[in-house]
Coordinates of N, CA and C and ligand atoms in Angstrom, one line a residue:
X124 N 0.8 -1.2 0.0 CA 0.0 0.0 0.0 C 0.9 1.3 0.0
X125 N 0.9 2.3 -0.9 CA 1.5 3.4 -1.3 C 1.1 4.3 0.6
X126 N 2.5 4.9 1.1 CA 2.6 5.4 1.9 C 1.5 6.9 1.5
X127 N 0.6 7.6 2.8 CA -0.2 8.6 2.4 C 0.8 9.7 2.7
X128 N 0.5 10.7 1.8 CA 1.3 11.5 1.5 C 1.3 12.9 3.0
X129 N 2.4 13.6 3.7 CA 2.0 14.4 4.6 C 1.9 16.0 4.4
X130 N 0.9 16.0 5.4 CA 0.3 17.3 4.9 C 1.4 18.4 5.1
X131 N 1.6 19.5 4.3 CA 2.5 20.7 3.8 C 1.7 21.6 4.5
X132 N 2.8 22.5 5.2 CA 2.6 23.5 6.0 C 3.7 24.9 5.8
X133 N 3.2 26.5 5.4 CA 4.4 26.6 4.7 C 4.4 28.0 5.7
X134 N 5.8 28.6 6.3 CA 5.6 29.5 7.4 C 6.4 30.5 6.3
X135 N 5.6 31.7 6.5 CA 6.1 32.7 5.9 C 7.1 33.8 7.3
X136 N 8.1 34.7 6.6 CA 8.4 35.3 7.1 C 8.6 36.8 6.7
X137 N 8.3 37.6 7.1 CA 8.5 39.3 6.8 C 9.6 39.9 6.9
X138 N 9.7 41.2 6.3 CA 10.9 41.9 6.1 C 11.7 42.0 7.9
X139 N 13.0 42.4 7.6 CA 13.8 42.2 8.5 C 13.9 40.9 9.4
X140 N 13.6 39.9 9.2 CA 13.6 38.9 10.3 C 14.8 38.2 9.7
X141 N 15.2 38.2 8.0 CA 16.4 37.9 7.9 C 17.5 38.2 9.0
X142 N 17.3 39.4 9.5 CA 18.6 39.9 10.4 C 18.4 39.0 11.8
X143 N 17.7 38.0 12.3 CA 17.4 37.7 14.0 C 19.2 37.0 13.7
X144 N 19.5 37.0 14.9 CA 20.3 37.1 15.8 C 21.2 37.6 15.4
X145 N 21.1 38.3 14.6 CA 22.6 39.9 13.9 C 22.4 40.7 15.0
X146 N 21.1 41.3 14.7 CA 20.7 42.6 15.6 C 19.7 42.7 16.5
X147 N 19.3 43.6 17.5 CA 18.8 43.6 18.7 C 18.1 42.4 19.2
X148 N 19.1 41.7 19.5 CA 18.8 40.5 20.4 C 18.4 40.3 21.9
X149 N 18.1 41.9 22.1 CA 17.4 42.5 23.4 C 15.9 42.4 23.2
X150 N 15.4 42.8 21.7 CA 14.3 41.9 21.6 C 13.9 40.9 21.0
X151 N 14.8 40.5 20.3 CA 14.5 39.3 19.5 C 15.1 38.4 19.4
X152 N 16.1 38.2 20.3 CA 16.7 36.7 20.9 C 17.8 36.7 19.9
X153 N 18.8 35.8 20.3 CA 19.9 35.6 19.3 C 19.9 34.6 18.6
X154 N 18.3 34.1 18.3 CA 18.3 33.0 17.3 C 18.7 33.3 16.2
X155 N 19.6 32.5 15.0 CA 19.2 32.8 13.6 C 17.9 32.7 13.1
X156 N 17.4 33.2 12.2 CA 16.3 32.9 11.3 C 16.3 31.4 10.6
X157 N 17.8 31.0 10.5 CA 17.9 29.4 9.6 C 17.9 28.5 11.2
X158 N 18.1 29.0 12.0 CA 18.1 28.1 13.1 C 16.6 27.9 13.5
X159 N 15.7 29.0 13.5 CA 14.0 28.8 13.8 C 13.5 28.0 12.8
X160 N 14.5 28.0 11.3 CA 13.4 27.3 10.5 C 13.7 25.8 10.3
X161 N 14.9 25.6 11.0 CA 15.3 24.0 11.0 C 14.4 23.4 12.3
X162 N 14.0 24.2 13.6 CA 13.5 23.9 14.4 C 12.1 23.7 14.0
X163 N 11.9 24.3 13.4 CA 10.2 24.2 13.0 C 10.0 23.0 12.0
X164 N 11.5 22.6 11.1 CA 11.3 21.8 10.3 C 11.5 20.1 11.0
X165 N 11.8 20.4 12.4 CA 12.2 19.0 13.1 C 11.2 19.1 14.0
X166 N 10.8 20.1 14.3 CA 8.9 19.8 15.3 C 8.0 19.3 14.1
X167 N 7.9 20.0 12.6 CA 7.2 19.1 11.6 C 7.3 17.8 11.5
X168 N 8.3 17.1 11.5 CA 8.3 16.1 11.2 C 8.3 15.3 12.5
X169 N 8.2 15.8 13.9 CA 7.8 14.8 15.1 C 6.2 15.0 15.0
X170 N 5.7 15.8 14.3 CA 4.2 15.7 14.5 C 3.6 15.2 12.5
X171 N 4.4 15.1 11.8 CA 3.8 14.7 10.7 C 3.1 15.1 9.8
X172 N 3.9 16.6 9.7 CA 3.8 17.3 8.6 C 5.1 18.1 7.8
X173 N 5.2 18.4 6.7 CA 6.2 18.7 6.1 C 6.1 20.6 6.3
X174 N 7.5 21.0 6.4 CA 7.3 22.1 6.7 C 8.3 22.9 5.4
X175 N 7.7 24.4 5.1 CA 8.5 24.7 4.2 C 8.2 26.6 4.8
X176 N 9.8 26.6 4.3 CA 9.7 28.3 4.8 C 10.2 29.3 4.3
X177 N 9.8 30.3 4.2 CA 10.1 31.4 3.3 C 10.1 32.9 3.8
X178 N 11.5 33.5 3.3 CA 11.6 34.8 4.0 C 10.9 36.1 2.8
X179 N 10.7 36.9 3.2 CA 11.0 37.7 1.9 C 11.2 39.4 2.7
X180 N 11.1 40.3 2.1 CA 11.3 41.7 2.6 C 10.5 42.4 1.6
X181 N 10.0 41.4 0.7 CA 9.2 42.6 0.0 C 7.6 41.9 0.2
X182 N 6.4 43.3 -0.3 CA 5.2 42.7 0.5 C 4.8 42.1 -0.5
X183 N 5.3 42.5 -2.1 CA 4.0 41.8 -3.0 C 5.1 40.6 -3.6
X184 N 5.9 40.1 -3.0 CA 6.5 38.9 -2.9 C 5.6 37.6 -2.0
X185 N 5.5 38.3 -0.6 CA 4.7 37.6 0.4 C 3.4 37.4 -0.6
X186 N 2.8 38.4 -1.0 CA 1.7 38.3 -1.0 C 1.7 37.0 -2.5
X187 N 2.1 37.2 -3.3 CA 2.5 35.9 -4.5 C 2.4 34.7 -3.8
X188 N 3.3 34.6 -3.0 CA 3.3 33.4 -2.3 C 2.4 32.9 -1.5
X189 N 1.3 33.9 -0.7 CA 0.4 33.6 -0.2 C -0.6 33.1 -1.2
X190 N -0.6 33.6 -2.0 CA -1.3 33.0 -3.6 C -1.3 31.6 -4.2
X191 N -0.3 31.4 -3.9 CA 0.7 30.2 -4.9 C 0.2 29.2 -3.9
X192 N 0.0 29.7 -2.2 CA -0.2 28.5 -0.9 C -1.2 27.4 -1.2
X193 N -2.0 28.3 -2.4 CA -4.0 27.5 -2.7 C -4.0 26.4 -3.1
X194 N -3.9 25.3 -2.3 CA -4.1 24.1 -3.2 C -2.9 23.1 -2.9
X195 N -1.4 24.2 -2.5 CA 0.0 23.0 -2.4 C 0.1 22.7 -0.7
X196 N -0.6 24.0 0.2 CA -0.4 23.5 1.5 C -1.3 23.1 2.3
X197 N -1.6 22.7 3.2 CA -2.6 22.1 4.5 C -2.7 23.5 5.2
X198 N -2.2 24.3 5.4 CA -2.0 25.5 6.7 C -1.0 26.5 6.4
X199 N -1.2 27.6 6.8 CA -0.2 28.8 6.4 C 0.6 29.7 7.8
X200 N 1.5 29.7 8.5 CA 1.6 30.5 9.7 C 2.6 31.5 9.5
X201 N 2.5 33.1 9.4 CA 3.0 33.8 8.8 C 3.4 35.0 10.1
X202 N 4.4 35.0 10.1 CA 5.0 36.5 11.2 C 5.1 37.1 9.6
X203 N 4.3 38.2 9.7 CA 4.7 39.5 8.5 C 5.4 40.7 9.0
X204 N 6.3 40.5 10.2 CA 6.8 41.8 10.5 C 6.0 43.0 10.4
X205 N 6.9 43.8 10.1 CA 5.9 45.2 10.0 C 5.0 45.3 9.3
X206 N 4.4 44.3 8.4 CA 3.5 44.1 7.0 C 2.1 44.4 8.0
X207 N 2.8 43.1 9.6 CA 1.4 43.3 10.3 C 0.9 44.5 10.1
X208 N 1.1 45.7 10.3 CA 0.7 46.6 10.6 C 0.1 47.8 9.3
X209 N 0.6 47.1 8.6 CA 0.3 47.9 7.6 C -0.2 47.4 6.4
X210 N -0.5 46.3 5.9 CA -0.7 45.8 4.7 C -2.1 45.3 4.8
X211 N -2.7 46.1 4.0 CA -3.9 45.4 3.4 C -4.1 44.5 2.8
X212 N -2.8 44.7 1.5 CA -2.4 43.2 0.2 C -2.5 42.0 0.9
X213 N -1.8 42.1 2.1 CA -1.5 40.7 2.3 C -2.6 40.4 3.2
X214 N -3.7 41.3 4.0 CA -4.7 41.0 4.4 C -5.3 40.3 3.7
X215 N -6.0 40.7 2.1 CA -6.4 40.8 1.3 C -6.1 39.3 0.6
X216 N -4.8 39.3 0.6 CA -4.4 37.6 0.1 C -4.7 35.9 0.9
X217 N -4.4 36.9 2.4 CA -5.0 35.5 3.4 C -6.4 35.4 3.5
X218 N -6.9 36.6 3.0 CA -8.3 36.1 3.2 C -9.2 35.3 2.2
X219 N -8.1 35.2 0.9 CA -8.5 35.4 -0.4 C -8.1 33.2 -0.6
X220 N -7.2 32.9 0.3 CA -6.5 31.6 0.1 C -7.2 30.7 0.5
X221 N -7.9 31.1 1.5 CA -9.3 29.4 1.9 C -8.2 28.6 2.8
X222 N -6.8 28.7 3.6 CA -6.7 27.6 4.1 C -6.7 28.4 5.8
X223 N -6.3 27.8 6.6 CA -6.3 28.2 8.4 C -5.0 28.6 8.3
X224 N -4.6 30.4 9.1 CA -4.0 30.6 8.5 C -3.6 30.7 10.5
X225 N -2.3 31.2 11.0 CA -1.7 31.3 12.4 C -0.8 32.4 12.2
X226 N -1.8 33.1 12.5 CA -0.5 34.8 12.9 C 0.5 34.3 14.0
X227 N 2.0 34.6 14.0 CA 2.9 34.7 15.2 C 3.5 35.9 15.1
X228 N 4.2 36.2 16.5 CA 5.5 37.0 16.1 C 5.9 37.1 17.9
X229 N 7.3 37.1 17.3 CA 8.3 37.0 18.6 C 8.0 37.4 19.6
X230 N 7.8 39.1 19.8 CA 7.4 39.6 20.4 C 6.3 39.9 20.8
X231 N 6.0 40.5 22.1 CA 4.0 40.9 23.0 C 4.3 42.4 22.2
X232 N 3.3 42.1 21.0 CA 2.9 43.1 20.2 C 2.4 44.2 21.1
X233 N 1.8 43.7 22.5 CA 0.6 44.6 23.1 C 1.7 45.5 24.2
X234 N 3.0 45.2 24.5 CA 3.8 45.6 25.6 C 4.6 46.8 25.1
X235 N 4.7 47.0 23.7 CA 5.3 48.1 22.6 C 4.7 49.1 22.0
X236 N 5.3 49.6 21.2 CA 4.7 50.8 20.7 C 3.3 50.9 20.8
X237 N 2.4 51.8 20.8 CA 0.7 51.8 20.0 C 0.8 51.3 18.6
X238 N 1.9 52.0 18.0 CA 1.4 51.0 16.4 C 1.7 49.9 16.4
X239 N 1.9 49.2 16.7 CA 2.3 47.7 16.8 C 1.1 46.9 17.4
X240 N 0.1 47.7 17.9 CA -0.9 47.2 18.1 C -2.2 46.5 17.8
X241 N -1.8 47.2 16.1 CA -2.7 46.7 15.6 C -2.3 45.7 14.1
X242 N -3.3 44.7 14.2 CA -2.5 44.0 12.9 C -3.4 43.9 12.2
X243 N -3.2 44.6 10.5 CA -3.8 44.6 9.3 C -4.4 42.8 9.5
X244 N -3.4 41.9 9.3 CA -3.6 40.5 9.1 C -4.6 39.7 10.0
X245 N -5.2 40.6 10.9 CA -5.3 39.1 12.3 C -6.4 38.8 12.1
X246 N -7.3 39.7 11.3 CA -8.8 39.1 10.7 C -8.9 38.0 9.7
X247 N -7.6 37.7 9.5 CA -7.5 36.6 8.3 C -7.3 35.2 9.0
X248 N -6.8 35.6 10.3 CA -6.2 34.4 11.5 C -6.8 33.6 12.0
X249 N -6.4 32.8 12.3 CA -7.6 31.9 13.2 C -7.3 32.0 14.7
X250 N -6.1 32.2 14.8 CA -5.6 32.7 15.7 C -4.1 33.5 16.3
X251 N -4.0 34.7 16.9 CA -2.5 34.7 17.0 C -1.6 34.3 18.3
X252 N -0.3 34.2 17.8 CA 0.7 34.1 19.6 C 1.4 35.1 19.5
X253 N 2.3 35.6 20.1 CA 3.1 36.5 20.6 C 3.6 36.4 21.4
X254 N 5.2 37.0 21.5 CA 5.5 37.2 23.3 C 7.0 36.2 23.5
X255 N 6.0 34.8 22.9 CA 7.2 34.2 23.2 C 8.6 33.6 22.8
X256 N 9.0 34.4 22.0 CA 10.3 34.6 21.1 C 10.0 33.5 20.4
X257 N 11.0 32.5 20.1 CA 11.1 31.4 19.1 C 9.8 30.5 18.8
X258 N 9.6 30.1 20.8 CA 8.7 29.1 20.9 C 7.2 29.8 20.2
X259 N 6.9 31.4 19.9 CA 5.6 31.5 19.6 C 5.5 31.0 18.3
X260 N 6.6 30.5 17.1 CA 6.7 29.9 15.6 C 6.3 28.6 16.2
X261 N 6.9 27.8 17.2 CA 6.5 26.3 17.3 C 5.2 26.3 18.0
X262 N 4.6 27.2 18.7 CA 3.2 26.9 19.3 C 2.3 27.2 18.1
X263 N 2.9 27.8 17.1 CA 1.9 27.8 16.2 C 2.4 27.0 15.2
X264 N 3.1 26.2 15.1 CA 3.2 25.3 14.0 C 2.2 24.2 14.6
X265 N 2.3 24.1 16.3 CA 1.6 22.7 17.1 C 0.4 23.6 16.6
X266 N -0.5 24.4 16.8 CA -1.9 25.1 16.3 C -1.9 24.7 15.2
X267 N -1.4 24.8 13.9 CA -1.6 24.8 12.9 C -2.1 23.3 12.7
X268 N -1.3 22.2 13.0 CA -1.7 21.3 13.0 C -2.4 20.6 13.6
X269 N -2.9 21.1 14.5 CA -4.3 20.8 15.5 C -5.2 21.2 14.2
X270 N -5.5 22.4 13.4 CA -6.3 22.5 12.6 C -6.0 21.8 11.6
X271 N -5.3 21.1 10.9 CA -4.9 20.7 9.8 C -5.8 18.8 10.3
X272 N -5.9 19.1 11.4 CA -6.2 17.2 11.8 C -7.4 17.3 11.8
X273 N -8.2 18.2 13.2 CA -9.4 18.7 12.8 C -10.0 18.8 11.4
X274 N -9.5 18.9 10.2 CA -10.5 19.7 9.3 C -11.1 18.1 8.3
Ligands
CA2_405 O1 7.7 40.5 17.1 C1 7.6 40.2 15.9 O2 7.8 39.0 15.5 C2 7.4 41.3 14.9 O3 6.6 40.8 13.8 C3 8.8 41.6 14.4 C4 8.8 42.8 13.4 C5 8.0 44.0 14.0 O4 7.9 45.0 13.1 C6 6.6 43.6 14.5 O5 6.0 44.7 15.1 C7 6.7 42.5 15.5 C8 10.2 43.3 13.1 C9 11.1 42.3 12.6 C10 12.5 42.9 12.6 O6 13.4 41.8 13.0 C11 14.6 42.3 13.3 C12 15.5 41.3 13.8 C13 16.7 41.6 14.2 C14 17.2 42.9 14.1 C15 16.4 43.9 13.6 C16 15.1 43.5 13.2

């Protein structure tokens, strides 16, 4: 009997997060960015899904890609950096994709600036984390796939 194939889960990432653990690692820990996405790719595969990840710094890149997600992944969990706060496009894309999508980001959006408070994206969400540096990518990979089993 042909092995069933596992479900694809694809985490996007937003501008600057290329730089984690170059720069202010007072807020954003001194993880690499390739180090969060090997970790996310070895919690996928303890829970049995394939994980795939992508940086970009530009918005209507993200937003392509949130495009392209229709059909090739199970789940979408996306830190958009500053996009949160500003992008409609990519509002506009997650709402537009049909799959369960998991807002994260490192940081307690709510403990910082006022503009950081609000996120263009989170109506597209099923739900968001924050706060907890690396581990808020893996509570939402484990979320994602709670909804990916459920559906
Ligand atoms: O806390 C998060 O994950 C954020 O999405 C990070 C964004 C910020 O604009 C959001 O308000 C919250 C910024 C990412 C910038 O990442 C850097 C990493 C190292 C050095 C400089 C920036």
């Amino acid at each position: 009997m042909a092995g069933q194939e596992r479900a694809r889960v694809l985490v996007l990432h937003g501008p600057n997060l290329n730089l984690l653990g170059q720069r202010e690692p007072e807020i954003y820990g001194a993880t690499t960015l390739a180090e969060i996405d090997a970790k996310l790719v070895q919690l996928g595969q303890e829970l049995g899904v394939e994980v795939e990840t992508y940086q970009s710094n530009l918005e209507g890149e993200l937003v392509t890609k949130v495009q392209h997600a229709r059909g090739r992944y199970a789940a979408l969990i996306i830190n958009a950096g500053a996009y949160t706060h500003t992008s409609i496009a990519l509002l506009d894309a997650l709402l537009a994709v049909g799959l369960p999508v998991v807002e994260v980001h490192l940081s307690n959006l709510y403990k910082r600036e006022p503009f950081r408070h609000h996120s263009y994206i989170a109506r597209a969400a099923v739900g968001q984390i924050c706060g907890f540096g690396v581990e808020s990518y893996l509570l939402g990979l484990r979320a994602a796939v709670g909804l990916i089993n459920k559906a």
